């Protein structure tokens, strides 16, 4: 028998997890929720389940007097102050790498959308514009792919890219000649300098974590190395790419196109959305049934382990 602890859910979760918690806990679902609303109600709950829709920081924790666990239904912990959680002796659980495949597949989809102008083609046909000549694009096959970050998402993208016969290269947080040699055996070139990677490739995917050293990592000083037929895709976090600098590169046609699933300020209209050569998606990288089910299974196991009588 599981005790009736009170769970607050502030982001979308898989139905399997929803059913499980509703059977075993007292559940409140509030999403979207503002940080202020969350601060005001958090003292009523024992467990918070979130994704990237809220910040867990010392201010929130100081109001969450009854909190016993924070569950991040996903990988990233950039919205969680882990030190503050540790100090407050609150359990933390997340599900690393469960959505890498989903994010990798979205990245490939965005590459096709940009190179084949799918957004514009779809918009135009709705008003009966059949402008085939202006919709000439590029194939992914044989392109040079540069991955900024080579964690589990980067590795998944590289795996898929093999099927397109792409030439894959990357940068990582800590370059070493040993790592470069290891990657060489897998036919992946490890560049020491980001600018070199950006100048070399046709497709750049930003898939590194958001940290103090990756904040504004992609900005006007390195965007200028991209060539005019290249595309840039951000599936990491808003804030890793300077949106203002990217906007200028796109309107000046210094790059062919860009796509982003993540924004510095989510739920806000960005000037990027007005551009034909930009595609935005609302942080849907992990929104596949498969990855959400994996996440649900892991969280159910965690809840059983920690909160069963
Ligand atoms: C994650 O870090 O797992 C992603 O941001 C996916 C998400 O929670 O939506």
PDB file of C-alpha atoms and ligand atoms in Angstrom:
ATOM      1  CA  UNK A   1       0.000   0.000   0.000  1.00  0.00           C
ATOM      2  CA  UNK A   2       1.353   3.432  -0.946  1.00  0.00           C
ATOM      3  CA  UNK A   3       0.652   6.321   1.411  1.00  0.00           C
ATOM      4  CA  UNK A   4      -1.486   9.170   0.058  1.00  0.00           C
ATOM      5  CA  UNK A   5       1.168  11.777  -0.399  1.00  0.00           C
ATOM      6  CA  UNK A   6       0.263  14.882  -2.389  1.00  0.00           C
ATOM      7  CA  UNK A   7       1.839  15.231  -5.826  1.00  0.00           C
ATOM      8  CA  UNK A   8       1.859  18.377  -7.928  1.00  0.00           C
ATOM      9  CA  UNK A   9       2.461  17.930 -11.685  1.00  0.00           C
ATOM     10  CA  UNK A  10       3.400  21.069 -13.635  1.00  0.00           C
ATOM     11  CA  UNK A  11       4.350  19.687 -17.067  1.00  0.00           C
ATOM     12  CA  UNK A  12       2.904  17.127 -19.516  1.00  0.00           C
ATOM     13  CA  UNK A  13       3.542  13.501 -18.479  1.00  0.00           C
ATOM     14  CA  UNK A  14       2.697  10.118 -20.021  1.00  0.00           C
ATOM     15  CA  UNK A  15      -0.760   8.684 -19.331  1.00  0.00           C
ATOM     16  CA  UNK A  16       0.808   5.603 -17.715  1.00  0.00           C
ATOM     17  CA  UNK A  17       2.458   7.780 -15.066  1.00  0.00           C
ATOM     18  CA  UNK A  18      -0.676   9.873 -14.656  1.00  0.00           C
ATOM     19  CA  UNK A  19      -2.764   6.738 -14.052  1.00  0.00           C
ATOM     20  CA  UNK A  20      -0.253   5.329 -11.588  1.00  0.00           C
ATOM     21  CA  UNK A  21       0.007   8.474  -9.492  1.00  0.00           C
ATOM     22  CA  UNK A  22      -3.749   9.022  -9.531  1.00  0.00           C
ATOM     23  CA  UNK A  23      -4.284   5.541  -8.128  1.00  0.00           C
ATOM     24  CA  UNK A  24      -1.693   5.888  -5.407  1.00  0.00           C
ATOM     25  CA  UNK A  25      -1.365   9.562  -4.485  1.00  0.00           C
ATOM     26  CA  UNK A  26      -3.455  12.692  -4.239  1.00  0.00           C
ATOM     27  CA  UNK A  27      -2.658  14.425  -7.503  1.00  0.00           C
ATOM     28  CA  UNK A  28      -3.014  18.025  -8.648  1.00  0.00           C
ATOM     29  CA  UNK A  29      -2.101  18.971 -12.214  1.00  0.00           C
ATOM     30  CA  UNK A  30      -1.356  22.626 -12.967  1.00  0.00           C
ATOM     31  CA  UNK A  31       0.193  23.454 -16.277  1.00  0.00           C
ATOM     32  CA  UNK A  32       1.105  25.901 -17.481  1.00  0.00           C
ATOM     33  CA  UNK A  33       1.939  27.507 -14.152  1.00  0.00           C
ATOM     34  CA  UNK A  34       3.897  30.676 -13.499  1.00  0.00           C
ATOM     35  CA  UNK A  35       6.825  30.566 -11.102  1.00  0.00           C
ATOM     36  CA  UNK A  36       4.919  32.927  -8.800  1.00  0.00           C
ATOM     37  CA  UNK A  37       1.848  30.655  -8.746  1.00  0.00           C
ATOM     38  CA  UNK A  38       4.083  27.679  -8.023  1.00  0.00           C
ATOM     39  CA  UNK A  39       5.796  29.471  -5.139  1.00  0.00           C
ATOM     40  CA  UNK A  40       2.391  30.336  -3.706  1.00  0.00           C
ATOM     41  CA  UNK A  41       1.039  26.775  -3.727  1.00  0.00           C
ATOM     42  CA  UNK A  42       4.118  24.567  -3.261  1.00  0.00           C
ATOM     43  CA  UNK A  43       3.713  24.231   0.517  1.00  0.00           C
ATOM     44  CA  UNK A  44       0.622  22.052  -0.102  1.00  0.00           C
ATOM     45  CA  UNK A  45       2.631  19.275  -1.775  1.00  0.00           C
ATOM     46  CA  UNK A  46       5.013  16.479  -0.844  1.00  0.00           C
ATOM     47  CA  UNK A  47       6.290  15.700  -4.342  1.00  0.00           C
ATOM     48  CA  UNK A  48       6.737  17.921  -7.377  1.00  0.00           C
ATOM     49  CA  UNK A  49       6.906  16.408 -10.872  1.00  0.00           C
ATOM     50  CA  UNK A  50       8.192  18.789 -13.521  1.00  0.00           C
ATOM     51  CA  UNK A  51      10.070  18.979 -16.810  1.00  0.00           C
ATOM     52  CA  UNK A  52      11.366  22.334 -17.947  1.00  0.00           C
ATOM     53  CA  UNK A  53       8.245  24.349 -17.108  1.00  0.00           C
ATOM     54  CA  UNK A  54       9.451  25.688 -13.744  1.00  0.00           C
ATOM     55  CA  UNK A  55      12.561  26.527 -11.756  1.00  0.00           C
ATOM     56  CA  UNK A  56      13.487  24.629  -8.630  1.00  0.00           C
ATOM     57  CA  UNK A  57      15.642  27.084  -6.712  1.00  0.00           C
ATOM     58  CA  UNK A  58      16.231  28.073  -3.103  1.00  0.00           C
ATOM     59  CA  UNK A  59      13.305  30.499  -3.201  1.00  0.00           C
ATOM     60  CA  UNK A  60      10.872  27.756  -4.234  1.00  0.00           C
ATOM     61  CA  UNK A  61      12.323  25.321  -1.714  1.00  0.00           C
ATOM     62  CA  UNK A  62      12.025  27.848   1.107  1.00  0.00           C
ATOM     63  CA  UNK A  63       8.247  27.850   0.439  1.00  0.00           C
ATOM     64  CA  UNK A  64       8.001  24.089  -0.099  1.00  0.00           C
ATOM     65  CA  UNK A  65       8.093  23.196   3.572  1.00  0.00           C
ATOM     66  CA  UNK A  66       6.519  19.760   3.001  1.00  0.00           C
ATOM     67  CA  UNK A  67       8.507  18.756  -0.062  1.00  0.00           C
ATOM     68  CA  UNK A  68      10.042  15.283   0.089  1.00  0.00           C
ATOM     69  CA  UNK A  69      11.007  14.762  -3.538  1.00  0.00           C
ATOM     70  CA  UNK A  70      11.501  16.638  -6.779  1.00  0.00           C
ATOM     71  CA  UNK A  71      11.102  14.539  -9.899  1.00  0.00           C
ATOM     72  CA  UNK A  72      12.462  15.908 -13.153  1.00  0.00           C
ATOM     73  CA  UNK A  73      10.682  13.877 -15.847  1.00  0.00           C
ATOM     74  CA  UNK A  74      13.542  14.149 -18.318  1.00  0.00           C
ATOM     75  CA  UNK A  75      17.252  14.731 -18.532  1.00  0.00           C
ATOM     76  CA  UNK A  76      18.236  18.388 -18.102  1.00  0.00           C
ATOM     77  CA  UNK A  77      18.925  19.755 -14.641  1.00  0.00           C
ATOM     78  CA  UNK A  78      19.622  23.318 -15.730  1.00  0.00           C
ATOM     79  CA  UNK A  79      16.321  24.402 -14.132  1.00  0.00           C
ATOM     80  CA  UNK A  80      17.164  22.651 -10.852  1.00  0.00           C
ATOM     81  CA  UNK A  81      19.460  24.012  -8.167  1.00  0.00           C
ATOM     82  CA  UNK A  82      20.914  20.669  -7.081  1.00  0.00           C
ATOM     83  CA  UNK A  83      22.975  22.194  -4.268  1.00  0.00           C
ATOM     84  CA  UNK A  84      19.873  23.846  -2.791  1.00  0.00           C
ATOM     85  CA  UNK A  85      18.039  20.495  -2.974  1.00  0.00           C
ATOM     86  CA  UNK A  86      20.928  18.766  -1.242  1.00  0.00           C
ATOM     87  CA  UNK A  87      21.014  21.429   1.487  1.00  0.00           C
ATOM     88  CA  UNK A  88      17.259  21.071   1.985  1.00  0.00           C
ATOM     89  CA  UNK A  89      17.638  17.243   2.157  1.00  0.00           C
ATOM     90  CA  UNK A  90      15.027  16.752  -0.545  1.00  0.00           C
ATOM     91  CA  UNK A  91      15.236  13.676  -2.789  1.00  0.00           C
ATOM     92  CA  UNK A  92      15.910  14.339  -6.450  1.00  0.00           C
ATOM     93  CA  UNK A  93      15.206  12.014  -9.359  1.00  0.00           C
ATOM     94  CA  UNK A  94      15.630  12.515 -13.092  1.00  0.00           C
ATOM     95  CA  UNK A  95      15.737  10.175 -16.096  1.00  0.00           C
ATOM     96  CA  UNK A  96      18.952  10.846 -18.045  1.00  0.00           C
ATOM     97  CA  UNK A  97      19.195   9.784 -21.700  1.00  0.00           C
ATOM     98  CA  UNK A  98      15.600   8.564 -21.948  1.00  0.00           C
ATOM     99  CA  UNK A  99      14.755  11.015 -24.706  1.00  0.00           C
ATOM    100  CA  UNK A 100      17.988  11.133 -26.713  1.00  0.00           C
ATOM    101  CA  UNK A 101      16.527   9.160 -29.605  1.00  0.00           C
ATOM    102  CA  UNK A 102      13.449  11.390 -29.744  1.00  0.00           C
ATOM    103  CA  UNK A 103      15.576  14.559 -29.779  1.00  0.00           C
ATOM    104  CA  UNK A 104      17.917  13.067 -32.395  1.00  0.00           C
ATOM    105  CA  UNK A 105      15.001  12.180 -34.676  1.00  0.00           C
ATOM    106  CA  UNK A 106      13.547  15.674 -34.280  1.00  0.00           C
ATOM    107  CA  UNK A 107      16.934  17.122 -35.263  1.00  0.00           C
ATOM    108  CA  UNK A 108      16.955  15.072 -38.458  1.00  0.00           C
ATOM    109  CA  UNK A 109      13.364  16.158 -39.171  1.00  0.00           C
ATOM    110  CA  UNK A 110      14.330  19.809 -38.775  1.00  0.00           C
ATOM    111  CA  UNK A 111      17.275  19.316 -41.161  1.00  0.00           C
ATOM    112  CA  UNK A 112      14.858  18.045 -43.827  1.00  0.00           C
ATOM    113  CA  UNK A 113      12.386  20.858 -43.121  1.00  0.00           C
ATOM    114  CA  UNK A 114      15.068  23.513 -43.570  1.00  0.00           C
ATOM    115  CA  UNK A 115      16.764  22.033 -46.610  1.00  0.00           C
ATOM    116  CA  UNK A 116      13.438  21.291 -48.368  1.00  0.00           C
ATOM    117  CA  UNK A 117      11.566  24.478 -47.271  1.00  0.00           C
ATOM    118  CA  UNK A 118       8.740  22.366 -45.898  1.00  0.00           C
ATOM    119  CA  UNK A 119       7.308  25.120 -43.675  1.00  0.00           C
ATOM    120  CA  UNK A 120       7.076  27.635 -46.539  1.00  0.00           C
ATOM    121  CA  UNK A 121       5.842  25.030 -49.039  1.00  0.00           C
ATOM    122  CA  UNK A 122       3.057  24.018 -46.675  1.00  0.00           C
ATOM    123  CA  UNK A 123       2.096  27.635 -45.920  1.00  0.00           C
ATOM    124  CA  UNK A 124       2.049  28.540 -49.614  1.00  0.00           C
ATOM    125  CA  UNK A 125      -0.065  25.607 -50.775  1.00  0.00           C
ATOM    126  CA  UNK A 126      -2.750  26.638 -48.291  1.00  0.00           C
ATOM    127  CA  UNK A 127      -3.269  29.766 -50.406  1.00  0.00           C
ATOM    128  CA  UNK A 128      -2.944  27.807 -53.674  1.00  0.00           C
ATOM    129  CA  UNK A 129       0.581  29.040 -54.406  1.00  0.00           C
ATOM    130  CA  UNK A 130       2.477  26.334 -56.362  1.00  0.00           C
ATOM    131  CA  UNK A 131       5.863  27.951 -56.528  1.00  0.00           C
ATOM    132  CA  UNK A 132       7.977  24.856 -57.202  1.00  0.00           C
ATOM    133  CA  UNK A 133      10.876  26.797 -58.689  1.00  0.00           C
ATOM    134  CA  UNK A 134      11.491  28.686 -55.458  1.00  0.00           C
ATOM    135  CA  UNK A 135      11.379  25.451 -53.454  1.00  0.00           C
ATOM    136  CA  UNK A 136      14.593  23.926 -54.760  1.00  0.00           C
ATOM    137  CA  UNK A 137      16.455  22.453 -51.807  1.00  0.00           C
ATOM    138  CA  UNK A 138      19.223  20.136 -50.683  1.00  0.00           C
ATOM    139  CA  UNK A 139      19.482  16.487 -49.701  1.00  0.00           C
ATOM    140  CA  UNK A 140      20.994  15.329 -46.420  1.00  0.00           C
ATOM    141  CA  UNK A 141      22.916  12.552 -48.133  1.00  0.00           C
ATOM    142  CA  UNK A 142      26.704  13.034 -48.158  1.00  0.00           C
ATOM    143  CA  UNK A 143      26.497  16.308 -46.198  1.00  0.00           C
ATOM    144  CA  UNK A 144      29.029  17.310 -43.563  1.00  0.00           C
ATOM    145  CA  UNK A 145      27.444  17.259 -40.109  1.00  0.00           C
ATOM    146  CA  UNK A 146      28.964  19.086 -37.129  1.00  0.00           C
ATOM    147  CA  UNK A 147      27.736  18.295 -33.639  1.00  0.00           C
ATOM    148  CA  UNK A 148      28.345  20.847 -30.904  1.00  0.00           C
ATOM    149  CA  UNK A 149      28.360  18.430 -27.983  1.00  0.00           C
ATOM    150  CA  UNK A 150      28.724  14.681 -28.183  1.00  0.00           C
ATOM    151  CA  UNK A 151      26.648  13.339 -25.299  1.00  0.00           C
ATOM    152  CA  UNK A 152      23.877  10.812 -25.774  1.00  0.00           C
ATOM    153  CA  UNK A 153      21.882  13.081 -28.130  1.00  0.00           C
ATOM    154  CA  UNK A 154      24.923  13.845 -30.298  1.00  0.00           C
ATOM    155  CA  UNK A 155      25.766  10.150 -30.466  1.00  0.00           C
ATOM    156  CA  UNK A 156      22.214   9.242 -31.528  1.00  0.00           C
ATOM    157  CA  UNK A 157      22.290  11.904 -34.258  1.00  0.00           C
ATOM    158  CA  UNK A 158      25.655  10.553 -35.451  1.00  0.00           C
ATOM    159  CA  UNK A 159      24.186   7.027 -35.614  1.00  0.00           C
ATOM    160  CA  UNK A 160      21.268   8.165 -37.749  1.00  0.00           C
ATOM    161  CA  UNK A 161      23.582  10.299 -39.911  1.00  0.00           C
ATOM    162  CA  UNK A 162      25.518   7.176 -40.940  1.00  0.00           C
ATOM    163  CA  UNK A 163      22.418   6.064 -42.849  1.00  0.00           C
ATOM    164  CA  UNK A 164      22.683   9.278 -44.901  1.00  0.00           C
ATOM    165  CA  UNK A 165      26.380   8.709 -45.482  1.00  0.00           C
ATOM    166  CA  UNK A 166      27.149  12.007 -43.749  1.00  0.00           C
ATOM    167  CA  UNK A 167      30.640  12.947 -42.699  1.00  0.00           C
ATOM    168  CA  UNK A 168      30.389  13.537 -38.945  1.00  0.00           C
ATOM    169  CA  UNK A 169      32.546  15.774 -36.782  1.00  0.00           C
ATOM    170  CA  UNK A 170      32.050  17.354 -33.381  1.00  0.00           C
ATOM    171  CA  UNK A 171      33.378  19.469 -30.540  1.00  0.00           C
ATOM    172  CA  UNK A 172      33.203  18.511 -26.864  1.00  0.00           C
ATOM    173  CA  UNK A 173      33.737  20.446 -23.626  1.00  0.00           C
ATOM    174  CA  UNK A 174      37.226  19.012 -23.066  1.00  0.00           C
ATOM    175  CA  UNK A 175      39.321  18.241 -26.116  1.00  0.00           C
ATOM    176  CA  UNK A 176      42.163  15.760 -25.857  1.00  0.00           C
ATOM    177  CA  UNK A 177      44.295  14.139 -28.536  1.00  0.00           C
ATOM    178  CA  UNK A 178      43.466  10.751 -27.022  1.00  0.00           C
ATOM    179  CA  UNK A 179      39.744  11.404 -27.374  1.00  0.00           C
ATOM    180  CA  UNK A 180      40.288  12.674 -30.917  1.00  0.00           C
ATOM    181  CA  UNK A 181      42.160   9.456 -31.776  1.00  0.00           C
ATOM    182  CA  UNK A 182      39.400   7.301 -30.199  1.00  0.00           C
ATOM    183  CA  UNK A 183      36.749   9.119 -32.207  1.00  0.00           C
ATOM    184  CA  UNK A 184      38.789   8.780 -35.359  1.00  0.00           C
ATOM    185  CA  UNK A 185      38.429   5.018 -35.078  1.00  0.00           C
ATOM    186  CA  UNK A 186      34.649   5.606 -35.312  1.00  0.00           C
ATOM    187  CA  UNK A 187      35.085   7.836 -38.354  1.00  0.00           C
ATOM    188  CA  UNK A 188      34.228  10.966 -36.378  1.00  0.00           C
ATOM    189  CA  UNK A 189      36.549  13.975 -36.393  1.00  0.00           C
ATOM    190  CA  UNK A 190      36.926  15.794 -33.098  1.00  0.00           C
ATOM    191  CA  UNK A 191      37.742  19.462 -33.635  1.00  0.00           C
ATOM    192  CA  UNK A 192      39.623  21.396 -30.994  1.00  0.00           C
ATOM    193  CA  UNK A 193      38.085  24.737 -31.979  1.00  0.00           C
ATOM    194  CA  UNK A 194      34.422  25.524 -32.431  1.00  0.00           C
ATOM    195  CA  UNK A 195      35.120  27.992 -35.245  1.00  0.00           C
ATOM    196  CA  UNK A 196      36.839  25.246 -37.260  1.00  0.00           C
ATOM    197  CA  UNK A 197      33.827  22.970 -36.814  1.00  0.00           C
ATOM    198  CA  UNK A 198      31.473  25.760 -37.869  1.00  0.00           C
ATOM    199  CA  UNK A 199      33.471  26.673 -40.960  1.00  0.00           C
ATOM    200  CA  UNK A 200      33.843  23.046 -42.072  1.00  0.00           C
ATOM    201  CA  UNK A 201      30.255  21.752 -41.933  1.00  0.00           C
ATOM    202  CA  UNK A 202      26.997  22.037 -43.908  1.00  0.00           C
ATOM    203  CA  UNK A 203      24.793  21.210 -40.932  1.00  0.00           C
ATOM    204  CA  UNK A 204      25.461  22.232 -37.343  1.00  0.00           C
ATOM    205  CA  UNK A 205      23.486  20.810 -34.440  1.00  0.00           C
ATOM    206  CA  UNK A 206      23.792  22.345 -30.998  1.00  0.00           C
ATOM    207  CA  UNK A 207      23.271  19.497 -28.542  1.00  0.00           C
ATOM    208  CA  UNK A 208      25.432  20.342 -25.527  1.00  0.00           C
ATOM    209  CA  UNK A 209      24.171  21.010 -21.990  1.00  0.00           C
ATOM    210  CA  UNK A 210      23.461  24.555 -20.823  1.00  0.00           C
ATOM    211  CA  UNK A 211      26.157  25.559 -18.364  1.00  0.00           C
ATOM    212  CA  UNK A 212      28.018  28.753 -17.436  1.00  0.00           C
ATOM    213  CA  UNK A 213      30.509  27.997 -20.186  1.00  0.00           C
ATOM    214  CA  UNK A 214      27.923  27.250 -22.908  1.00  0.00           C
ATOM    215  CA  UNK A 215      25.776  30.334 -22.229  1.00  0.00           C
ATOM    216  CA  UNK A 216      25.730  32.330 -25.513  1.00  0.00           C
ATOM    217  CA  UNK A 217      28.269  29.858 -26.917  1.00  0.00           C
ATOM    218  CA  UNK A 218      26.964  30.473 -30.432  1.00  0.00           C
ATOM    219  CA  UNK A 219      27.093  34.184 -31.140  1.00  0.00           C
ATOM    220  CA  UNK A 220      28.079  36.709 -33.802  1.00  0.00           C
ATOM    221  CA  UNK A 221      31.788  36.031 -33.252  1.00  0.00           C
ATOM    222  CA  UNK A 222      31.459  32.445 -34.466  1.00  0.00           C
ATOM    223  CA  UNK A 223      28.218  32.561 -36.529  1.00  0.00           C
ATOM    224  CA  UNK A 224      30.291  34.459 -39.105  1.00  0.00           C
ATOM    225  CA  UNK A 225      32.284  31.251 -39.734  1.00  0.00           C
ATOM    226  CA  UNK A 226      29.213  29.427 -41.065  1.00  0.00           C
ATOM    227  CA  UNK A 227      28.887  29.342 -44.811  1.00  0.00           C
ATOM    228  CA  UNK A 228      25.801  30.716 -46.618  1.00  0.00           C
ATOM    229  CA  UNK A 229      24.530  27.245 -47.554  1.00  0.00           C
ATOM    230  CA  UNK A 230      24.760  25.873 -44.033  1.00  0.00           C
ATOM    231  CA  UNK A 231      21.998  25.345 -41.483  1.00  0.00           C
ATOM    232  CA  UNK A 232      22.066  25.511 -37.687  1.00  0.00           C
ATOM    233  CA  UNK A 233      19.744  23.580 -35.384  1.00  0.00           C
ATOM    234  CA  UNK A 234      19.479  24.102 -31.629  1.00  0.00           C
ATOM    235  CA  UNK A 235      18.024  21.196 -29.643  1.00  0.00           C
ATOM    236  CA  UNK A 236      20.067  21.970 -26.522  1.00  0.00           C
ATOM    237  CA  UNK A 237      18.709  24.874 -24.526  1.00  0.00           C
ATOM    238  CA  UNK A 238      17.655  28.428 -25.226  1.00  0.00           C
ATOM    239  CA  UNK A 239      20.531  30.671 -24.199  1.00  0.00           C
ATOM    240  CA  UNK A 240      23.221  28.466 -25.762  1.00  0.00           C
ATOM    241  CA  UNK A 241      22.603  30.275 -29.060  1.00  0.00           C
ATOM    242  CA  UNK A 242      22.300  34.079 -29.021  1.00  0.00           C
ATOM    243  CA  UNK A 243      18.867  34.558 -30.614  1.00  0.00           C
ATOM    244  CA  UNK A 244      19.620  38.154 -31.497  1.00  0.00           C
ATOM    245  CA  UNK A 245      22.853  37.259 -33.300  1.00  0.00           C
ATOM    246  CA  UNK A 246      21.179  34.337 -35.062  1.00  0.00           C
ATOM    247  CA  UNK A 247      18.397  36.672 -36.224  1.00  0.00           C
ATOM    248  CA  UNK A 248      20.968  38.966 -37.839  1.00  0.00           C
ATOM    249  CA  UNK A 249      22.749  36.062 -39.548  1.00  0.00           C
ATOM    250  CA  UNK A 250      19.427  34.889 -40.963  1.00  0.00           C
ATOM    251  CA  UNK A 251      18.188  38.247 -42.254  1.00  0.00           C
ATOM    252  CA  UNK A 252      21.576  38.957 -43.795  1.00  0.00           C
ATOM    253  CA  UNK A 253      21.434  35.486 -45.422  1.00  0.00           C
ATOM    254  CA  UNK A 254      24.812  34.644 -43.925  1.00  0.00           C
ATOM    255  CA  UNK A 255      23.370  31.171 -43.357  1.00  0.00           C
ATOM    256  CA  UNK A 256      20.758  29.199 -45.273  1.00  0.00           C
ATOM    257  CA  UNK A 257      18.432  28.524 -42.393  1.00  0.00           C
ATOM    258  CA  UNK A 258      18.082  27.739 -38.726  1.00  0.00           C
ATOM    259  CA  UNK A 259      15.729  25.853 -36.458  1.00  0.00           C
ATOM    260  CA  UNK A 260      15.314  25.799 -32.736  1.00  0.00           C
ATOM    261  CA  UNK A 261      13.274  23.663 -30.381  1.00  0.00           C
ATOM    262  CA  UNK A 262      14.405  25.705 -27.381  1.00  0.00           C
ATOM    263  CA  UNK A 263      14.250  29.395 -26.540  1.00  0.00           C
ATOM    264  CA  UNK A 264      15.732  31.610 -23.891  1.00  0.00           C
ATOM    265  CA  UNK A 265      12.237  32.796 -22.958  1.00  0.00           C
ATOM    266  CA  UNK A 266       9.722  30.033 -23.572  1.00  0.00           C
ATOM    267  CA  UNK A 267       6.094  30.991 -24.275  1.00  0.00           C
ATOM    268  CA  UNK A 268       7.184  34.349 -25.713  1.00  0.00           C
ATOM    269  CA  UNK A 269       6.986  35.479 -29.340  1.00  0.00           C
ATOM    270  CA  UNK A 270      10.493  35.774 -30.794  1.00  0.00           C
ATOM    271  CA  UNK A 271      11.459  37.990 -33.776  1.00  0.00           C
ATOM    272  CA  UNK A 272      12.895  34.774 -35.259  1.00  0.00           C
ATOM    273  CA  UNK A 273       9.331  33.526 -35.868  1.00  0.00           C
ATOM    274  CA  UNK A 274       8.832  36.189 -38.547  1.00  0.00           C
ATOM    275  CA  UNK A 275      11.592  34.748 -40.747  1.00  0.00           C
ATOM    276  CA  UNK A 276      10.971  32.357 -43.634  1.00  0.00           C
ATOM    277  CA  UNK A 277      14.321  30.669 -43.154  1.00  0.00           C
ATOM    278  CA  UNK A 278      13.680  29.892 -39.481  1.00  0.00           C
ATOM    279  CA  UNK A 279      11.639  27.068 -37.969  1.00  0.00           C
ATOM    280  CA  UNK A 280      10.687  27.072 -34.301  1.00  0.00           C
ATOM    281  CA  UNK A 281       9.104  24.281 -32.288  1.00  0.00           C
ATOM    282  CA  UNK A 282       7.876  24.591 -28.686  1.00  0.00           C
ATOM    283  CA  UNK A 283      10.412  22.382 -26.844  1.00  0.00           C
ATOM    284  CA  UNK A 284       8.982  19.142 -28.250  1.00  0.00           C
ATOM    285  CA  UNK A 285      12.273  17.227 -28.435  1.00  0.00           C
ATOM    286  CA  UNK A 286      11.156  14.697 -25.843  1.00  0.00           C
ATOM    287  CA  UNK A 287       7.512  14.623 -26.904  1.00  0.00           C
ATOM    288  CA  UNK A 288       7.291  11.117 -28.282  1.00  0.00           C
ATOM    289  CA  UNK A 289       5.133   8.405 -26.865  1.00  0.00           C
ATOM    290  CA  UNK A 290       8.154   6.098 -26.685  1.00  0.00           C
ATOM    291  CA  UNK A 291      10.387   8.407 -24.676  1.00  0.00           C
ATOM    292  CA  UNK A 292       7.604   9.574 -22.362  1.00  0.00           C
ATOM    293  CA  UNK A 293       6.685   5.950 -21.665  1.00  0.00           C
ATOM    294  CA  UNK A 294      10.309   5.125 -20.774  1.00  0.00           C
ATOM    295  CA  UNK A 295      10.349   8.136 -18.448  1.00  0.00           C
ATOM    296  CA  UNK A 296       7.027   7.083 -16.907  1.00  0.00           C
ATOM    297  CA  UNK A 297       8.308   3.545 -16.204  1.00  0.00           C
ATOM    298  CA  UNK A 298      11.410   4.869 -14.458  1.00  0.00           C
ATOM    299  CA  UNK A 299       9.464   7.347 -12.332  1.00  0.00           C
ATOM    300  CA  UNK A 300       6.933   4.693 -11.340  1.00  0.00           C
ATOM    301  CA  UNK A 301       9.821   2.464 -10.201  1.00  0.00           C
ATOM    302  CA  UNK A 302      11.288   5.382  -8.233  1.00  0.00           C
ATOM    303  CA  UNK A 303       7.962   6.157  -6.546  1.00  0.00           C
ATOM    304  CA  UNK A 304       7.433   2.497  -5.655  1.00  0.00           C
ATOM    305  CA  UNK A 305      10.932   2.244  -4.243  1.00  0.00           C
ATOM    306  CA  UNK A 306      10.815   5.441  -2.199  1.00  0.00           C
ATOM    307  CA  UNK A 307       7.198   5.842  -1.212  1.00  0.00           C
ATOM    308  CA  UNK A 308       5.654   2.369  -0.879  1.00  0.00           C
ATOM    309  CA  UNK A 309       4.727   1.291   2.633  1.00  0.00           C
TER     310      UNK A 309
HETATM  311  C1  LIG B   1      14.986  17.221 -21.049  1.00  0.00           C
HETATM  312  O1  LIG B   1      15.914  17.809 -20.500  1.00  0.00           O
HETATM  313  O2  LIG B   1      14.727  16.054 -20.766  1.00  0.00           O
HETATM  314  C2  LIG B   1      14.223  17.949 -22.108  1.00  0.00           C
HETATM  315  O3  LIG B   1      14.239  19.307 -21.899  1.00  0.00           O
HETATM  316  C3  LIG B   1      12.895  17.418 -22.395  1.00  0.00           C
HETATM  317  C4  LIG B   1      11.720  17.942 -21.636  1.00  0.00           C
HETATM  318  O4  LIG B   1      11.681  17.832 -20.431  1.00  0.00           O
HETATM  319  O5  LIG B   1      10.782  18.412 -22.259  1.00  0.00           O
END
